[in-house]
């Protein structure tokens, strides 16, 4: 994705945001459960991603590769599965933390970026439908339904738009990593990082690339070998 720069900060366009959000929803949405006629799901829905919190937190990891790499390293330390180490190494030894990073705002409940414009693009094309749960006075949750045309559009991106290949691969990897974890759990994991937690509300969350690269260097040293 190409970017413009505002005050020295990388910014994505409305269309780029729409494609990224469509790919996240496609990768992370769950099959629709059986529901009675007249339920909230649109007639042409094929899957659903529950909660704006979960969507925002998945988007944070897509937009901030070094934070996602840090989670991969944590998973490696916990499980010993070298797949996580290899995935983190590929991110941190590339230029992703610099050229693929699009900072998000720190809001009351963590990383946040307004999605209305991107979702308006998707809704107007019939690709994603948002449903609100709760009452008119108090909305408890937003659900994002992927429609058949939405899945077809995502499939066309995979087949016919190699320029978006990075985001296809990354959204799938993030979705697999976050499988089974709700928005609240993802928020808790992200709040464990001091830089994230201590960012002033309304400011953009800073990078942790150098700290995570140092963590990778420590983990890459074989047991019994001292570092200089």
Coordinates of C-alpha atoms in Angstrom, one line a residue:
X1 CA 0.0 0.0 0.0
X2 CA 1.3 3.4 -0.8
X3 CA 1.0 6.2 1.8
X4 CA 0.9 9.9 2.2
X5 CA 2.5 11.6 5.1
X6 CA 0.8 14.0 7.5
X7 CA 3.1 15.8 10.0
X8 CA 5.7 13.1 9.3
X9 CA 3.4 10.3 10.2
X10 CA 2.4 7.5 7.7
X11 CA -1.3 7.6 6.8
X12 CA -3.4 5.2 4.7
X13 CA -6.2 6.2 2.3
X14 CA -9.9 5.4 2.8
X15 CA -9.7 2.7 0.1
X16 CA -6.6 1.1 1.5
X17 CA -8.2 1.0 5.0
X18 CA -11.3 -0.6 3.5
X19 CA -9.3 -3.4 1.8
X20 CA -7.3 -4.0 5.0
X21 CA -10.5 -4.2 7.1
X22 CA -12.1 -6.5 4.6
X23 CA -9.1 -8.8 4.7
X24 CA -9.1 -8.8 8.5
X25 CA -12.8 -9.6 8.7
X26 CA -12.5 -12.3 6.1
X27 CA -9.6 -13.9 7.9
X28 CA -11.0 -13.7 11.4
X29 CA -14.7 -14.1 11.0
X30 CA -16.4 -17.2 12.3
X31 CA -19.0 -19.3 10.5
X32 CA -22.5 -18.3 11.3
X33 CA -24.2 -20.3 14.1
X34 CA -27.8 -21.5 13.5
X35 CA -30.2 -18.8 14.5
X36 CA -34.0 -18.3 14.2
X37 CA -35.6 -16.6 11.3
X38 CA -35.5 -12.8 11.7
X39 CA -32.2 -12.9 13.6
X40 CA -29.6 -10.2 13.2
X41 CA -27.6 -11.8 10.4
X42 CA -28.2 -10.5 6.9
X43 CA -29.7 -13.0 4.4
X44 CA -26.5 -13.2 2.4
X45 CA -24.1 -13.3 5.3
X46 CA -21.5 -16.1 5.4
X47 CA -19.5 -15.3 8.6
X48 CA -19.3 -12.9 11.4
X49 CA -16.6 -11.1 13.5
X50 CA -17.9 -10.2 16.9
X51 CA -17.1 -6.9 18.5
X52 CA -15.4 -3.7 17.5
X53 CA -12.9 -4.2 20.3
X54 CA -11.7 -7.4 18.6
X55 CA -11.6 -5.8 15.2
X56 CA -9.5 -2.8 16.5
X57 CA -7.1 -5.1 18.3
X58 CA -6.5 -7.3 15.3
X59 CA -6.0 -4.2 13.2
X60 CA -3.4 -3.0 15.7
X61 CA -1.3 -6.1 15.2
X62 CA -1.6 -5.8 11.5
X63 CA -0.6 -2.2 11.5
X64 CA 2.2 -2.6 14.1
X65 CA 4.4 -5.5 13.1
X66 CA 6.8 -5.2 16.0
X67 CA 4.0 -5.5 18.6
X68 CA 2.8 -8.7 16.8
X69 CA 6.4 -10.0 16.6
X70 CA 6.7 -9.5 20.4
X71 CA 3.6 -11.6 20.9
X72 CA 5.1 -14.3 18.7
X73 CA 8.2 -14.3 20.8
X74 CA 6.2 -14.6 24.0
X75 CA 4.4 -17.6 22.5
X76 CA 7.7 -19.2 21.6
X77 CA 9.0 -18.7 25.1
X78 CA 5.9 -20.3 26.5
X79 CA 5.5 -23.2 24.1
X80 CA 9.0 -23.8 22.7
X81 CA 7.4 -24.0 19.2
X82 CA 10.1 -22.6 16.8
X83 CA 7.5 -21.7 14.3
X84 CA 6.7 -18.6 16.4
X85 CA 10.4 -17.8 16.6
X86 CA 10.8 -18.1 12.9
X87 CA 7.8 -15.9 12.2
X88 CA 9.0 -13.2 14.6
X89 CA 12.5 -13.3 13.1
X90 CA 11.2 -12.8 9.6
X91 CA 9.3 -9.7 10.8
X92 CA 12.1 -8.2 12.8
X93 CA 14.9 -8.9 10.4
X94 CA 13.0 -7.2 7.6
X95 CA 12.0 -3.5 7.2
X96 CA 8.4 -4.2 8.2
X97 CA 8.6 -2.3 11.6
X98 CA 9.6 0.8 9.6
X99 CA 7.8 0.7 6.3
X100 CA 4.7 -1.4 7.2
X101 CA 3.9 0.4 10.5
X102 CA 0.8 2.6 10.7
X103 CA 0.5 3.9 14.3
X104 CA -2.9 4.0 16.0
X105 CA -4.3 6.3 18.6
X106 CA -4.4 5.4 22.3
X107 CA -8.0 5.7 23.4
X108 CA -9.9 4.9 26.6
X109 CA -9.9 1.2 25.8
X110 CA -6.6 0.9 24.1
X111 CA -5.6 1.2 20.4
X112 CA -8.3 2.7 18.3
X113 CA -8.7 4.3 14.9
X114 CA -12.0 5.5 13.5
X115 CA -13.3 2.9 11.0
X116 CA -16.5 4.6 9.8
X117 CA -15.0 5.7 6.5
X118 CA -13.6 2.3 5.6
X119 CA -16.8 0.5 6.7
X120 CA -18.9 3.0 4.7
X121 CA -17.0 1.8 1.6
X122 CA -17.6 -1.8 2.5
X123 CA -21.2 -1.3 3.4
X124 CA -22.0 0.7 0.3
X125 CA -20.7 -2.1 -1.9
X126 CA -22.6 -4.8 0.1
X127 CA -19.4 -6.5 1.3
X128 CA -19.8 -6.1 5.1
X129 CA -22.8 -5.4 7.2
X130 CA -22.5 -4.0 10.7
X131 CA -25.2 -4.8 13.3
X132 CA -25.5 -3.2 16.7
X133 CA -26.4 -5.3 19.7
X134 CA -28.2 -3.7 22.7
X135 CA -30.6 -0.9 22.8
X136 CA -31.0 2.5 21.1
X137 CA -29.8 4.1 24.3
X138 CA -26.8 1.8 24.9
X139 CA -25.0 -0.3 22.3
X140 CA -23.3 -3.2 23.9
X141 CA -21.5 -4.6 20.8
X142 CA -20.9 -4.2 17.1
X143 CA -20.9 -7.4 14.9
X144 CA -19.5 -7.4 11.4
X145 CA -21.1 -9.8 8.9
X146 CA -19.1 -10.8 5.9
X147 CA -21.5 -11.3 2.9
X148 CA -21.1 -13.6 -0.1
X149 CA -20.1 -10.6 -2.3
X150 CA -17.6 -9.6 0.5
X151 CA -16.0 -13.1 0.4
X152 CA -15.9 -13.1 -3.4
X153 CA -14.2 -9.6 -3.3
X154 CA -11.6 -10.9 -0.9
X155 CA -11.0 -13.9 -3.0
X156 CA -10.5 -11.7 -6.1
X157 CA -7.9 -9.6 -4.1
X158 CA -6.0 -12.8 -3.3
X159 CA -6.1 -14.0 -7.0
X160 CA -5.8 -10.8 -8.9
X161 CA -4.1 -8.1 -6.7
X162 CA -0.6 -9.2 -5.8
X163 CA 0.1 -5.7 -4.5
X164 CA -2.0 -6.7 -1.5
X165 CA -0.3 -10.0 -0.9
X166 CA 1.5 -8.8 2.2
X167 CA -1.8 -7.9 3.9
X168 CA -3.4 -11.2 2.8
X169 CA -0.6 -13.1 4.5
X170 CA -0.4 -10.9 7.5
X171 CA -4.2 -10.8 8.3
X172 CA -4.3 -14.6 8.0
X173 CA -1.4 -15.0 10.3
X174 CA -2.8 -12.6 12.9
X175 CA -6.2 -14.2 12.7
X176 CA -4.7 -17.7 13.3
X177 CA -2.7 -16.4 16.2
X178 CA -5.7 -14.7 17.8
X179 CA -8.1 -17.6 17.2
X180 CA -10.2 -18.3 20.3
X181 CA -9.3 -15.0 22.0
X182 CA -12.0 -12.4 22.3
X183 CA -11.5 -8.7 22.1
X184 CA -11.0 -8.3 25.8
X185 CA -8.2 -10.8 26.0
X186 CA -6.5 -9.2 23.0
X187 CA -6.8 -5.8 24.7
X188 CA -5.3 -7.3 27.9
X189 CA -2.3 -8.7 26.0
X190 CA -1.6 -5.4 24.3
X191 CA -1.9 -3.5 27.6
X192 CA 1.0 -5.6 29.0
X193 CA 3.4 -3.4 26.9
X194 CA 4.4 -0.3 28.9
X195 CA 4.7 1.9 25.8
X196 CA 1.2 1.0 24.8
X197 CA -0.3 1.4 28.3
X198 CA 1.4 4.6 29.1
X199 CA 0.7 6.5 25.9
X200 CA -1.3 9.6 26.6
X201 CA -4.9 9.3 25.5
X202 CA -5.3 10.9 22.1
X203 CA -1.6 10.4 21.1
X204 CA -0.3 7.7 18.8
X205 CA 1.2 4.6 20.3
X206 CA 5.0 4.5 19.8
X207 CA 7.1 1.8 18.4
X208 CA 8.8 -1.0 20.4
X209 CA 10.9 -2.3 17.5
X210 CA 14.4 -1.9 19.1
X211 CA 13.3 -3.5 22.4
X212 CA 11.7 -6.5 20.6
X213 CA 14.8 -6.9 18.4
X214 CA 16.9 -7.1 21.5
X215 CA 14.5 -9.7 22.9
X216 CA 15.0 -11.7 19.7
X217 CA 18.8 -11.4 20.0
X218 CA 18.6 -12.8 23.6
X219 CA 16.4 -15.7 22.5
X220 CA 18.5 -16.5 19.5
X221 CA 21.6 -17.2 21.7
X222 CA 22.0 -20.9 22.4
X223 CA 21.8 -22.0 26.0
X224 CA 25.2 -21.8 27.7
X225 CA 26.6 -19.2 25.3
X226 CA 27.2 -15.8 26.9
X227 CA 26.7 -12.6 25.0
X228 CA 29.5 -10.0 24.8

